[in-house]
Coordinates of C-alpha atoms in Angstrom, one line a residue:
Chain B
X260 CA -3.0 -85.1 5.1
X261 CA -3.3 -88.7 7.3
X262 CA -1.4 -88.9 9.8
X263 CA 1.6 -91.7 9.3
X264 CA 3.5 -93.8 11.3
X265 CA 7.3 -94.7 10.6
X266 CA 7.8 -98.5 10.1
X267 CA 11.1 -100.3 9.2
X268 CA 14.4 -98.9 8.1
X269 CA 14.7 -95.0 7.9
X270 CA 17.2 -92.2 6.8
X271 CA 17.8 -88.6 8.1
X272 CA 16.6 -86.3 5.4
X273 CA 18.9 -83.7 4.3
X274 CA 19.2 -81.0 2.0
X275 CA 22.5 -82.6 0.7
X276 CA 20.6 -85.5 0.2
X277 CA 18.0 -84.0 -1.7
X278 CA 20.0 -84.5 -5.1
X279 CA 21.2 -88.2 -4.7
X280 CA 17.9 -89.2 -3.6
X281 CA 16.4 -87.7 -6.8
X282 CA 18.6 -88.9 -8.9
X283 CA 18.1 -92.4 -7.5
X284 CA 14.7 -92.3 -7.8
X285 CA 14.8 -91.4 -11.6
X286 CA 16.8 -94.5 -12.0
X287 CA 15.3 -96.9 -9.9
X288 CA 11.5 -97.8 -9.1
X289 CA 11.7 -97.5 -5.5
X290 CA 13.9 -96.7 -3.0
X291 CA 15.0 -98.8 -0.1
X292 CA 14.0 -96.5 2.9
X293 CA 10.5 -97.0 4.9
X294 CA 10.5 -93.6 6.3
X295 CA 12.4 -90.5 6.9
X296 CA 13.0 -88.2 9.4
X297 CA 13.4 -84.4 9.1
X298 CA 14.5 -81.5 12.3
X299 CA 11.2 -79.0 11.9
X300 CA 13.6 -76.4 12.4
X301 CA 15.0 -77.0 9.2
X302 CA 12.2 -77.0 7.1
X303 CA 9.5 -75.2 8.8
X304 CA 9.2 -71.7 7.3
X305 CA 10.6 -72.3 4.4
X306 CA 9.2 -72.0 0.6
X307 CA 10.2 -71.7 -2.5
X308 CA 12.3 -74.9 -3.7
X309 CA 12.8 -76.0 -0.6
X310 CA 9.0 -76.1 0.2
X311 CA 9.0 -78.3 -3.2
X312 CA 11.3 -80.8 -2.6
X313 CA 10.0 -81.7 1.1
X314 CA 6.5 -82.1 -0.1
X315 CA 7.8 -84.3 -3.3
X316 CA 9.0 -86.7 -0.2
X317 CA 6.3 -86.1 2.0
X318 CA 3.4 -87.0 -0.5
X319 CA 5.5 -90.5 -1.4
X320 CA 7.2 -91.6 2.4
X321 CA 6.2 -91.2 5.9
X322 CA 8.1 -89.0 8.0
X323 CA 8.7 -88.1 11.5
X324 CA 10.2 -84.7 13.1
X325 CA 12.7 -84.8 15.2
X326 CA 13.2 -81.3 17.2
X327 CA 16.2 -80.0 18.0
X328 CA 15.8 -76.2 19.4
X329 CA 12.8 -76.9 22.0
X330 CA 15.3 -77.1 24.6
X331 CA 12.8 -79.0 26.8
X332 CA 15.7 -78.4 29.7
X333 CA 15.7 -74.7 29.0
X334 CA 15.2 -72.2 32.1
X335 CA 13.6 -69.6 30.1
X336 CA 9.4 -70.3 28.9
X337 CA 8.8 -72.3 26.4
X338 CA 8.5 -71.1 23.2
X339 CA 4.3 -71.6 22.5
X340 CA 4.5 -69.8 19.7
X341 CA 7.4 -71.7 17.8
X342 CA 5.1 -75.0 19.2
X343 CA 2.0 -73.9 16.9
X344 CA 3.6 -73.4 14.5
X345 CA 5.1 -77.1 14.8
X346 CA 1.8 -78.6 15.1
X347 CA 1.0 -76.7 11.7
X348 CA 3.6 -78.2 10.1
X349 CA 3.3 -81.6 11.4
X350 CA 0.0 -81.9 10.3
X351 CA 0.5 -80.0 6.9
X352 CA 3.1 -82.9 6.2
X353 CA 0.9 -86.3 8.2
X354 CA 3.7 -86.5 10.3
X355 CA 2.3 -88.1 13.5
X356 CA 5.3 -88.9 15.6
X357 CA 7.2 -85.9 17.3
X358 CA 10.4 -86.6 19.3
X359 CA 13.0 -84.1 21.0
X360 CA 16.2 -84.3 23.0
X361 CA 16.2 -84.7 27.1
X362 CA 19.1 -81.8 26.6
X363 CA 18.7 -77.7 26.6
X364 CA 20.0 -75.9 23.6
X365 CA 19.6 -72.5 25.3
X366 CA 20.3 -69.5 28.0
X367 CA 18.7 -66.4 27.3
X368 CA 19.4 -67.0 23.2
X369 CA 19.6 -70.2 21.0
X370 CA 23.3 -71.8 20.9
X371 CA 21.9 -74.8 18.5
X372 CA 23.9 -77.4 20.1
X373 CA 22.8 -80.2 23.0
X374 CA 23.8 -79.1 26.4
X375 CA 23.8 -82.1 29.3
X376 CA 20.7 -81.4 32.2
X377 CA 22.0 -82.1 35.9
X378 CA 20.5 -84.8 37.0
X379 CA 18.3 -83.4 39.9
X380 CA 14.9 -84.1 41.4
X381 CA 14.4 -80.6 40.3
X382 CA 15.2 -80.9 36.8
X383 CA 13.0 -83.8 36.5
X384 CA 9.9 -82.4 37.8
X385 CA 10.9 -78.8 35.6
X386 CA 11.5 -80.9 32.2
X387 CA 7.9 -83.7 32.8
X388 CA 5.9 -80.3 33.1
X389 CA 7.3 -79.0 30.3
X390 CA 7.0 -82.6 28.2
X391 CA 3.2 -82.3 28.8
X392 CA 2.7 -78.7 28.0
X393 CA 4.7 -79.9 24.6
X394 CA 1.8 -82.4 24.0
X395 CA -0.5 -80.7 24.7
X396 CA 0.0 -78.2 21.9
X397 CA 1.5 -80.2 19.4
X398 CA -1.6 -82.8 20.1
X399 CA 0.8 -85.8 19.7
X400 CA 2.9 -87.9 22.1
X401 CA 6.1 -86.7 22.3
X402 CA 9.4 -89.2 22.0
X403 CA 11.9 -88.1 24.1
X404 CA 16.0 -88.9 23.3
X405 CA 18.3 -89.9 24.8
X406 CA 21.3 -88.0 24.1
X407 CA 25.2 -88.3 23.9
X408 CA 27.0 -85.6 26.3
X409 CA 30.9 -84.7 27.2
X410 CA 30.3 -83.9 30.7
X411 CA 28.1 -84.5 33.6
X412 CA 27.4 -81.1 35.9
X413 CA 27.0 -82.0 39.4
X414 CA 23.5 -83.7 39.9
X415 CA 21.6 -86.4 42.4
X416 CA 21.7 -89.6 39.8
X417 CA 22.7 -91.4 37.2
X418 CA 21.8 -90.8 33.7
X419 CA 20.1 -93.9 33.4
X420 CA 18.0 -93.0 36.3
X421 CA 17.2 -89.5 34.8
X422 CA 16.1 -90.8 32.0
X423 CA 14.2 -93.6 33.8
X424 CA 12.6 -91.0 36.0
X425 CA 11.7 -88.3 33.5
X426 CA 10.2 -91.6 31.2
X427 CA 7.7 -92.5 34.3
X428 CA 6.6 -89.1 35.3
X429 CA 6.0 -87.4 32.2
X430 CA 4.3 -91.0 30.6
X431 CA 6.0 -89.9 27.9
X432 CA 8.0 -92.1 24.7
X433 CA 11.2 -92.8 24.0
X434 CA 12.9 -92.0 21.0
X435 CA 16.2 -94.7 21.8
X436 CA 19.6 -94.2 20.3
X437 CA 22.1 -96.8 20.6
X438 CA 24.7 -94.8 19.8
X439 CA 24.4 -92.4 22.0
X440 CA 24.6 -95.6 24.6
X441 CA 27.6 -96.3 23.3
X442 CA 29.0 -92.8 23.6
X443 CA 28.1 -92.2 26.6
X444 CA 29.5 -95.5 27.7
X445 CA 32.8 -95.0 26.5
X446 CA 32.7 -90.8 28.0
X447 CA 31.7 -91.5 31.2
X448 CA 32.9 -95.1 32.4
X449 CA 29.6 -97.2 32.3
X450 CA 28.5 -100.4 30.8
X451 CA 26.4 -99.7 27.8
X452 CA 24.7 -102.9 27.6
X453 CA 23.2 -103.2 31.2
X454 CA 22.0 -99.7 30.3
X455 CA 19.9 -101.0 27.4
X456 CA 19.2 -103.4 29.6
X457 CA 16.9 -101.2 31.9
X458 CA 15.0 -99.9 29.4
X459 CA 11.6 -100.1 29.6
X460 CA 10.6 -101.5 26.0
X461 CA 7.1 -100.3 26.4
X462 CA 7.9 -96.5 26.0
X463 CA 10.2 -97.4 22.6
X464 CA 9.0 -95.2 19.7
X465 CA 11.6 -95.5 17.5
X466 CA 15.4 -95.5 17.3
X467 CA 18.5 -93.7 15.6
X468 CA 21.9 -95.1 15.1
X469 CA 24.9 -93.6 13.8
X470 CA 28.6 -92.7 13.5
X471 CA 30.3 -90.6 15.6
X472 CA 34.3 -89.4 16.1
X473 CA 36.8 -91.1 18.2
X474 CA 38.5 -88.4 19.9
X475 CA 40.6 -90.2 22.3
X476 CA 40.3 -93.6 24.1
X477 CA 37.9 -92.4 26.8
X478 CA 36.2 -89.5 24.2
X479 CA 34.3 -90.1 21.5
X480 CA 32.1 -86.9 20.0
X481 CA 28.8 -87.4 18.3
X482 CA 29.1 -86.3 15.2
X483 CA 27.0 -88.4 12.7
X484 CA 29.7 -87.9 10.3
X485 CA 31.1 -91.7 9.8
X486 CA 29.9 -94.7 9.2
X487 CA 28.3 -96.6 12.4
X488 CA 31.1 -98.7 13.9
X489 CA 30.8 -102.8 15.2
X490 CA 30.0 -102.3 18.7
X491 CA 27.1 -100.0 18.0
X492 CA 25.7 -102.3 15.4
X493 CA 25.5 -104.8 18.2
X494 CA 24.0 -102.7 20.4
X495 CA 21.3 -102.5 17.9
X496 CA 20.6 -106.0 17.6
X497 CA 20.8 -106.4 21.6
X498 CA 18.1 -103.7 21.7
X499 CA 15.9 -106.1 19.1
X500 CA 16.5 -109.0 20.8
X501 CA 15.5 -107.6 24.3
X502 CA 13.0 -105.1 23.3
X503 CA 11.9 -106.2 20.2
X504 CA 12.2 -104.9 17.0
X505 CA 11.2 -101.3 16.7
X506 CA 11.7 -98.8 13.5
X507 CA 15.2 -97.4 13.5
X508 CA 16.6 -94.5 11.0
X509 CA 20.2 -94.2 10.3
X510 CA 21.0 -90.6 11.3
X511 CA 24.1 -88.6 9.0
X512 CA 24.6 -85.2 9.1
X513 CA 27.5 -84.1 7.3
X514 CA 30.7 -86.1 5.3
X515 CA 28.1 -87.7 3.2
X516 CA 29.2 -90.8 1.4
X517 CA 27.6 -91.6 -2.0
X518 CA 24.1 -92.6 -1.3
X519 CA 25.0 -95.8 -2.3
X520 CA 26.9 -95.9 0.7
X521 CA 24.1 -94.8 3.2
X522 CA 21.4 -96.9 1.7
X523 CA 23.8 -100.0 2.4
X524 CA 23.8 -98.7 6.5
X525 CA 20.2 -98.3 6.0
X526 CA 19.7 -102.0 4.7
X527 CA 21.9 -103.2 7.3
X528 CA 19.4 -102.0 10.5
X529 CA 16.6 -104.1 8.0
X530 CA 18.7 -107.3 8.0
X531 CA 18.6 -106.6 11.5
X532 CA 14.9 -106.1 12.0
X533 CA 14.4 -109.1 9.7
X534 CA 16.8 -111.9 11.6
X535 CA 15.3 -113.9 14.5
X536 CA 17.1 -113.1 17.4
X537 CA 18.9 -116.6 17.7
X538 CA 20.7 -116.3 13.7
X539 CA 20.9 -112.5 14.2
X540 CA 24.1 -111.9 12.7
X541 CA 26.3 -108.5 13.5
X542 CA 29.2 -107.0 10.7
X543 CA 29.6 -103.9 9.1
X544 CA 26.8 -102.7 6.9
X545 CA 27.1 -104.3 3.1
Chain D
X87 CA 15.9 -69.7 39.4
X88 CA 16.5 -73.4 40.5
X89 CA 19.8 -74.8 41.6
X90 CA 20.2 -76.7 38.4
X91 CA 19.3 -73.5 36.4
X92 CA 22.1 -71.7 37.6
X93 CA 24.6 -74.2 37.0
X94 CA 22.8 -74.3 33.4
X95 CA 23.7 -71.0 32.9
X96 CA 26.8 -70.8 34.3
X97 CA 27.6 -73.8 31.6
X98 CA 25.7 -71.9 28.8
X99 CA 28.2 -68.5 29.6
X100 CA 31.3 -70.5 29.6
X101 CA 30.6 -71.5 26.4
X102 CA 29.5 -67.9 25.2
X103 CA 32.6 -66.6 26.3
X104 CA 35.4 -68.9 28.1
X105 CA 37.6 -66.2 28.7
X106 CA 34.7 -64.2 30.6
X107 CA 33.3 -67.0 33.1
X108 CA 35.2 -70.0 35.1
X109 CA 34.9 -73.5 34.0
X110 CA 31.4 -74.7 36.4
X111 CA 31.8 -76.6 39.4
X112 CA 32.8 -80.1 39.3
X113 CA 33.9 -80.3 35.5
X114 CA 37.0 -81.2 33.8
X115 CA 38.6 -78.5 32.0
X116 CA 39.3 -80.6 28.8
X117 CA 35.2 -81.5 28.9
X118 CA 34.4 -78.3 29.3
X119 CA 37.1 -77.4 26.4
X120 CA 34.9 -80.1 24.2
X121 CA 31.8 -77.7 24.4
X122 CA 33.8 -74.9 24.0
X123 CA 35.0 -75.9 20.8
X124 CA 31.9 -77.5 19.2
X125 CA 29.3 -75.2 19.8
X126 CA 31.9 -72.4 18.3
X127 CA 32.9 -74.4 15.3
X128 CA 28.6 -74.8 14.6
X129 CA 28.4 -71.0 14.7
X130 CA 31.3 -71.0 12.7
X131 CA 30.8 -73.5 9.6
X132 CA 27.0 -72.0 9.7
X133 CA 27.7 -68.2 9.5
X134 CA 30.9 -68.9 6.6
X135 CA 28.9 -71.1 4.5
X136 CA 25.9 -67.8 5.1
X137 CA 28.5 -65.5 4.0
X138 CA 31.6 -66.9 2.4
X139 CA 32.7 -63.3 1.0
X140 CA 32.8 -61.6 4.2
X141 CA 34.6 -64.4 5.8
X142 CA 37.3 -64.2 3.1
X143 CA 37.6 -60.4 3.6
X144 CA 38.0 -59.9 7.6
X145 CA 40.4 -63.3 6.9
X146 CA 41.7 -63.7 11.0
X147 CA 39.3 -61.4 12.3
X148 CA 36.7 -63.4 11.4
X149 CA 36.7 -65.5 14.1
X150 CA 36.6 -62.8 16.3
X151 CA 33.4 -61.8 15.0
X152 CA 32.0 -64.7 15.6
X153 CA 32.7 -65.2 18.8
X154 CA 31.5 -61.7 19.2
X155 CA 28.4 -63.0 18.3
X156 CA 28.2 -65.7 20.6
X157 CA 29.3 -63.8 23.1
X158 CA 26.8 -60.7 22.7
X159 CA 23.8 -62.0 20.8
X160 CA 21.0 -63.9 22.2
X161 CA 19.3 -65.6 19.2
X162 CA 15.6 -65.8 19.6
X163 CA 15.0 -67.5 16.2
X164 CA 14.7 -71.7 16.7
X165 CA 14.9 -72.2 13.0
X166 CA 18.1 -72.5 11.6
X167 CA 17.9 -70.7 8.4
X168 CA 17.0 -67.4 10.2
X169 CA 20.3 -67.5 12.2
X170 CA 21.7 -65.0 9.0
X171 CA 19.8 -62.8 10.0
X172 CA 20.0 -62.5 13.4
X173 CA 24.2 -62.0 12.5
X174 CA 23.1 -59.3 9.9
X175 CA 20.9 -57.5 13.1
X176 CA 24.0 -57.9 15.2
X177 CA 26.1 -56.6 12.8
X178 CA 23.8 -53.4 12.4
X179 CA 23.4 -53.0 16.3
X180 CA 27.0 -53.0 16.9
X181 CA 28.6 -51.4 13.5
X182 CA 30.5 -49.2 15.5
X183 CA 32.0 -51.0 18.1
X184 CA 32.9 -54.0 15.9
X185 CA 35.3 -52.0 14.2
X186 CA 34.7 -53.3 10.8
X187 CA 35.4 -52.4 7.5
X188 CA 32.2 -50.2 6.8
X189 CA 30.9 -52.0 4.2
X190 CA 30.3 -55.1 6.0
X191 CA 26.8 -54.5 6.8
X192 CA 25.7 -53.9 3.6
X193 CA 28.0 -57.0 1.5
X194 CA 26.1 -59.5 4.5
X195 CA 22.9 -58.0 3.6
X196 CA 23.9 -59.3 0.0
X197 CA 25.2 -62.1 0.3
X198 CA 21.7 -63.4 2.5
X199 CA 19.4 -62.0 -0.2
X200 CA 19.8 -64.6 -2.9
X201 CA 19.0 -67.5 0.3
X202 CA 16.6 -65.1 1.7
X203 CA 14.1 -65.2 -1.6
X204 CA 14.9 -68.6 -2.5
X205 CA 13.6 -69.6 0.7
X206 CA 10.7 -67.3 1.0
X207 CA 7.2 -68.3 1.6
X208 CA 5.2 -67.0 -0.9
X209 CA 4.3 -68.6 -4.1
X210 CA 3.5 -67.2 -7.7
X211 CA 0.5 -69.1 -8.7
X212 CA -1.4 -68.3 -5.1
X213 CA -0.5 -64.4 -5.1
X214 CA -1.8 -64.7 -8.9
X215 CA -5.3 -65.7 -7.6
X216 CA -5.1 -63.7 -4.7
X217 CA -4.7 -60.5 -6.1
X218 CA -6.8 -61.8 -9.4
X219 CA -3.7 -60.6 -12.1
X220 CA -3.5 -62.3 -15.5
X221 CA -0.3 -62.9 -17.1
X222 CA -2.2 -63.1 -20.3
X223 CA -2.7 -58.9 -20.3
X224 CA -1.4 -56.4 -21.9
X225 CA 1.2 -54.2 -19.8
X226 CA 0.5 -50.7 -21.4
X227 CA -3.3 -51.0 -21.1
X228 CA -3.7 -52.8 -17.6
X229 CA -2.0 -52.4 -14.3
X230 CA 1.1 -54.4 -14.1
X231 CA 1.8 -55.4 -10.9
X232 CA 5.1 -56.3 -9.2
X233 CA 6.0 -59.4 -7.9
X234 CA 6.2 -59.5 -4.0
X235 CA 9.0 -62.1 -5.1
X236 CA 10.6 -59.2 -6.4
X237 CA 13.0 -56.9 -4.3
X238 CA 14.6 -53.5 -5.3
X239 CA 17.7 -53.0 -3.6
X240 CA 19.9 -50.4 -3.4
X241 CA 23.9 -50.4 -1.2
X242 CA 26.4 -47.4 -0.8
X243 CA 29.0 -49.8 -1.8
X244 CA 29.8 -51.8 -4.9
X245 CA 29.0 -55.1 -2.5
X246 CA 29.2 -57.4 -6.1
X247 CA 33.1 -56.4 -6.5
X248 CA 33.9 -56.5 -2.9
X249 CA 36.5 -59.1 -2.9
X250 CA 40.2 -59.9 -0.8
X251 CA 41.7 -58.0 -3.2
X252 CA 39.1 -55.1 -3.4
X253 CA 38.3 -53.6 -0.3
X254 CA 36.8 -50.0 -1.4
X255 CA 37.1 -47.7 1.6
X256 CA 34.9 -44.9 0.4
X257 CA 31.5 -45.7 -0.5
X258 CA 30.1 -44.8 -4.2
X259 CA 29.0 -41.3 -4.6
X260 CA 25.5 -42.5 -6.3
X261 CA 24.4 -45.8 -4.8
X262 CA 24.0 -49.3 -6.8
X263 CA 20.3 -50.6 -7.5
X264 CA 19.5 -54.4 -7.7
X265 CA 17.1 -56.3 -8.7
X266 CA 16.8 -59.6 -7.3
X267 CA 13.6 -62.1 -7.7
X268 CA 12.4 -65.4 -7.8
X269 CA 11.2 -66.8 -11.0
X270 CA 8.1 -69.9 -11.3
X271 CA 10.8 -72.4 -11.5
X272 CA 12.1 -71.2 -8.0
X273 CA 15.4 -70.1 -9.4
X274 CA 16.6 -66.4 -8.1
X275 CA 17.5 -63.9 -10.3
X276 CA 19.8 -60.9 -10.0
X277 CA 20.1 -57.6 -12.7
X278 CA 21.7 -54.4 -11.7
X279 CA 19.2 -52.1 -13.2
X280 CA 19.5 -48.3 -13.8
X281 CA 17.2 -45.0 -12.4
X282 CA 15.0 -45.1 -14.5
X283 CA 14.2 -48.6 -14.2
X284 CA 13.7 -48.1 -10.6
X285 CA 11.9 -45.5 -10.8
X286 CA 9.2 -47.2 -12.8
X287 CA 9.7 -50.6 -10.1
X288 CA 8.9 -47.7 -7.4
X289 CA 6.4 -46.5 -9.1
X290 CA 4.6 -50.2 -10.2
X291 CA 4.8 -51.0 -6.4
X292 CA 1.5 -48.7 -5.6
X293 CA -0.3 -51.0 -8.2
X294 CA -2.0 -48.5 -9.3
X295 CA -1.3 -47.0 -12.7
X296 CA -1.5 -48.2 -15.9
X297 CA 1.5 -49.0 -18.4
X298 CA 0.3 -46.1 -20.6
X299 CA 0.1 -44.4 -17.1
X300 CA 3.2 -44.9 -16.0
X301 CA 4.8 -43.5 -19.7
X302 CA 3.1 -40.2 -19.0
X303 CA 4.7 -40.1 -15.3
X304 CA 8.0 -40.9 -16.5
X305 CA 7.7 -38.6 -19.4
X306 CA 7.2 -35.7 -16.9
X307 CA 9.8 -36.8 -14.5
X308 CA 12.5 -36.9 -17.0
X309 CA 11.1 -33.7 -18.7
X310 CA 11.0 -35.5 -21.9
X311 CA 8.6 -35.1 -24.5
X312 CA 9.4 -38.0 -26.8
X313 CA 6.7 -40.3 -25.4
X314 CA 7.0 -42.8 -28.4
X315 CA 10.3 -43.8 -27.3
X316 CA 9.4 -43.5 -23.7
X317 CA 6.5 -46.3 -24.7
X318 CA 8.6 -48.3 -26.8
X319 CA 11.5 -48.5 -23.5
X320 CA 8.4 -48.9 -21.3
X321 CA 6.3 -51.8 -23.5
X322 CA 9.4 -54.0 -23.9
X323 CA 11.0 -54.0 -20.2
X324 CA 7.8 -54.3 -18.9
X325 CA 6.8 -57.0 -21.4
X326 CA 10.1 -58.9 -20.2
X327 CA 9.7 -58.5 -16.8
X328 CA 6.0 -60.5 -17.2
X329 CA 7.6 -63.2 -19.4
X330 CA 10.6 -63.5 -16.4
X331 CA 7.8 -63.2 -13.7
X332 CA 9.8 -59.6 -12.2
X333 CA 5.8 -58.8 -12.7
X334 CA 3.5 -61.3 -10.9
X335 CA 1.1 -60.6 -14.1
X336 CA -1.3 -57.8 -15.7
X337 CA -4.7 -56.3 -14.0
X338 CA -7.6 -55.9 -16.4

């Protein structure tokens, strides 16, 4: 299959969403999302229906993967093997972009959850080598996230600087969520905006924004099971006006609306895309 | 291992098991609780959506499985949809000191089966041309062959009553047989078959013998000499199991 790239307005693809979407598109001629986005360690492996449904999407939209077990912080190997197989599935599917969390999701075993790096010298040099190795196998560039977190272990920098660091020395992409800024903002004390700020626009792949859980006043937890909120929308349309636009995919993982519902979130990062920066307007989605 | 690697792990084993290992240097306890409870509740939703029976049988000590599993199990599987079985190893590996009822094995076992097929790999119309079978042919002259879609399984307990308000403690003196496959519109199937019927399934699975050839096998294992209703049983289960695909089709 070619190989394509995402462009526009995109959606997580989920089992649950499997059935609205196919509904939708039996009533409708098209559907309002320019790509999707799909975690290879959902899919990959699997037959049978499930095998079906992803290649009914896969034929008709681009996608891009979006790892979440390659624990790229992890102290144990790599897993080689696991990245072959990625690269099989990628290209079974034309799926050219390939973007992973700047997290470990791992000891000894899989927990299958995002665990914070210290931010050392050490950890930086550990995670670039292991950010080229990843390329090198899966033959792509590989976007790394940046991701939300609860608390910081003791380490040499900022998270901004991390990120900045690990960015430069592995030449790698950046796969930039905003809400993940904002999170992070609100957990830790910082100022999300001069955080987007010092981003360097060149490495921008692509984006994700979603909802997330207010805990408590200083805790929010990333749950991508809400709507997105104001602040983050804005955060959005900073990152257009400073960066440019770039494609963005509205991520939602569980407490799923009606489609209806999504699709409207989904138009929203469009409008977005579409306003010059001087009339862009913010507001809730619809 | 690195400086940073050990406070990785030391972060990694106080989620495992917070009981076991100190909140890590420099952390809040209530950040540290956040962690705590997430990654759990994952494990948790994951494994009682995987096995929703189970979960309603052990009722409170449920969730001290699961963190039993956390705490003791290193998955090696990155996919998500082999995590089931990983829990199923874990429950085998540690039967005894788990303490749990002792059919628990087995009802996990069949409550992953009907996922297990539906997501399997293999696909009818490939294995047809692979292994060059017809479902055009006729079952008592050819060799019917067996779906690999197709899986004969047999428990010491009645795992399909197993309920909150059945909780067997013996297991059955003769053990249940299942029959559980995929059909060509992906859907999976399940039909509690008899001994005879699995002895013919066992027997299909050498691909080998002919329908006729199979009557004459079974007429000799049952001692029977009334081969015309032995053929007439055989023809028409063996006739339905190619129309529901049981049989991946006929070799000529």
């Amino acid at each position: 299959m070619t190989l394509r790239h995402p462009e526009g307005a995109g959606l997580g693809f989920r089992r649950a969403l499997v059935g609205p979407l196919d509904a939708w598109l039996d009533q409708h001629a098209s559907l309002p999302v320019d790509f999707f986005e799909i975690a290879p360690e959902n899919w990959l492996g699997m037959g049978g229906r499930f095998a079906a449904d992803l290649r009914r999407y896969t034929e008709r939209f681009p996608f891009v993967a979006h790892g979440l077990s390659l624990s790229l912080g992890g102290f144990e190997p790599l897993d080689e093997p696991f990245l072959h197989r990625v690269r099989r599935f990628l290209d079974e599917h034309g799926i050219a972009v390939y973007s992973e969390h700047l997290s470990y999701c791992s000891d000894t075993g899989h927990l299958y959850d995002l665990m914070p790096i210290p931010f050392t010298e050490e950890a930086v040099a550990h995670v670039t080598e292991r950010i080229l190795r990843t390329q090198e196998i899966v033959g792509r560039p590989l976007a790394i996230e940046n991701v939300s977190f609860y608390a910081m272990p003791e380490g040499e920098m900022s998270e901004l600087e991390f990120l900045l660091e690990v960015l430069q020395q592995a030449d790698c992409q950046l796969l930039l969520d905003v809400n993940n800024i904002h999170v992070n903002a609100v957990n830790h004390g910082y100022d999300a905006e001069s955080f987007l700020q010092a981003i360097p626009a060149e490495r921008i792949c692509y984006g994700h924004i979603a909802g997330h859980y207010q805990q408590e006043e200083d805790l929010i937890i990333d749950t991508h099971g809400a709507t997105v909120i104001d602040p983050v929308w804005q955060l959005q349309q900073q990152a257009f006006e400073q960066h440019g636009v770039y494609p963005v995919l509205l991520e939602r993982d569980f407490n799923f609306p009606p489609l209806e519902e999504l699709l409207q979130e989904v138009a929203h990062i469009a409008r977005l895309q579409a306003a010059p920066p001087s009339s862009a307007r913010s507001g809730t989605a619809g | 291992m690195k400086t940073f690697q050990q406070t990785q792990a030391a972060f990694a084993a106080r989620i495992r098991d917070p009981r076991a290992h100190p909140v890590p240097a420099g952390i809040p306890e209530k950040r540290m609780a956040v962690y705590e409870t997430l990654f759990f509740n994952n494990l948790e939703d994951l494994l009682s959506s995987n096995f929703p029976v189970l979960h309603e049988v052990l009722a409170e000590r449920w969730l001290e499985l699961v963190r039993a599993f956390l705490r003791h199990h290193r998955c090696q599987t990155p996919l998500f949809a082999e995590i089931p079985r990983e829990f199923i190893q874990f429950l085998h590996e540690h039967a005894e000191s788990l303490e749990l009822p002792p059919f628990s094995e087995e009802l996990a076992h069949y409550e992953w089966a009907e996922m297990g097929l539906a997501a399997a790999r293999e696909d009818l119309e490939s294995l047809r041309a692979l292994q060059g079978v017809s479902v055009e042919g006729d079952v008592m002259k050819g060799v019917p062959v067996l779906s690999p879609l197709a899986w004969v399984l047999s428990y010491q307990w009645p795992v399909h009553e197993i309920s909150v308000d059945y909780q067997p403690e013996t297991a059955l003196e003769q053990p249940v047989w299942l029959l559980v496959w995929r059909d060509g519109n992906l859907k999976v199937q399940f039909a509690w078959i008899n001994e005879t019927v699995v002895w013919l399934l066992q027997h299909l699975q050498t691909g080998k013998h002919s329908g006729q050839a199979l009557v004459q096998q079974l007429a000799a294992h049952l001692q029977r000499e009334d081969l015309a209703t032995l053929q007439t049983f055989t023809r028409s289960l063996l006739e339905d199991y190619l129309q529901r695909d049981v049989l991946l089709g006929v070799r000529t």
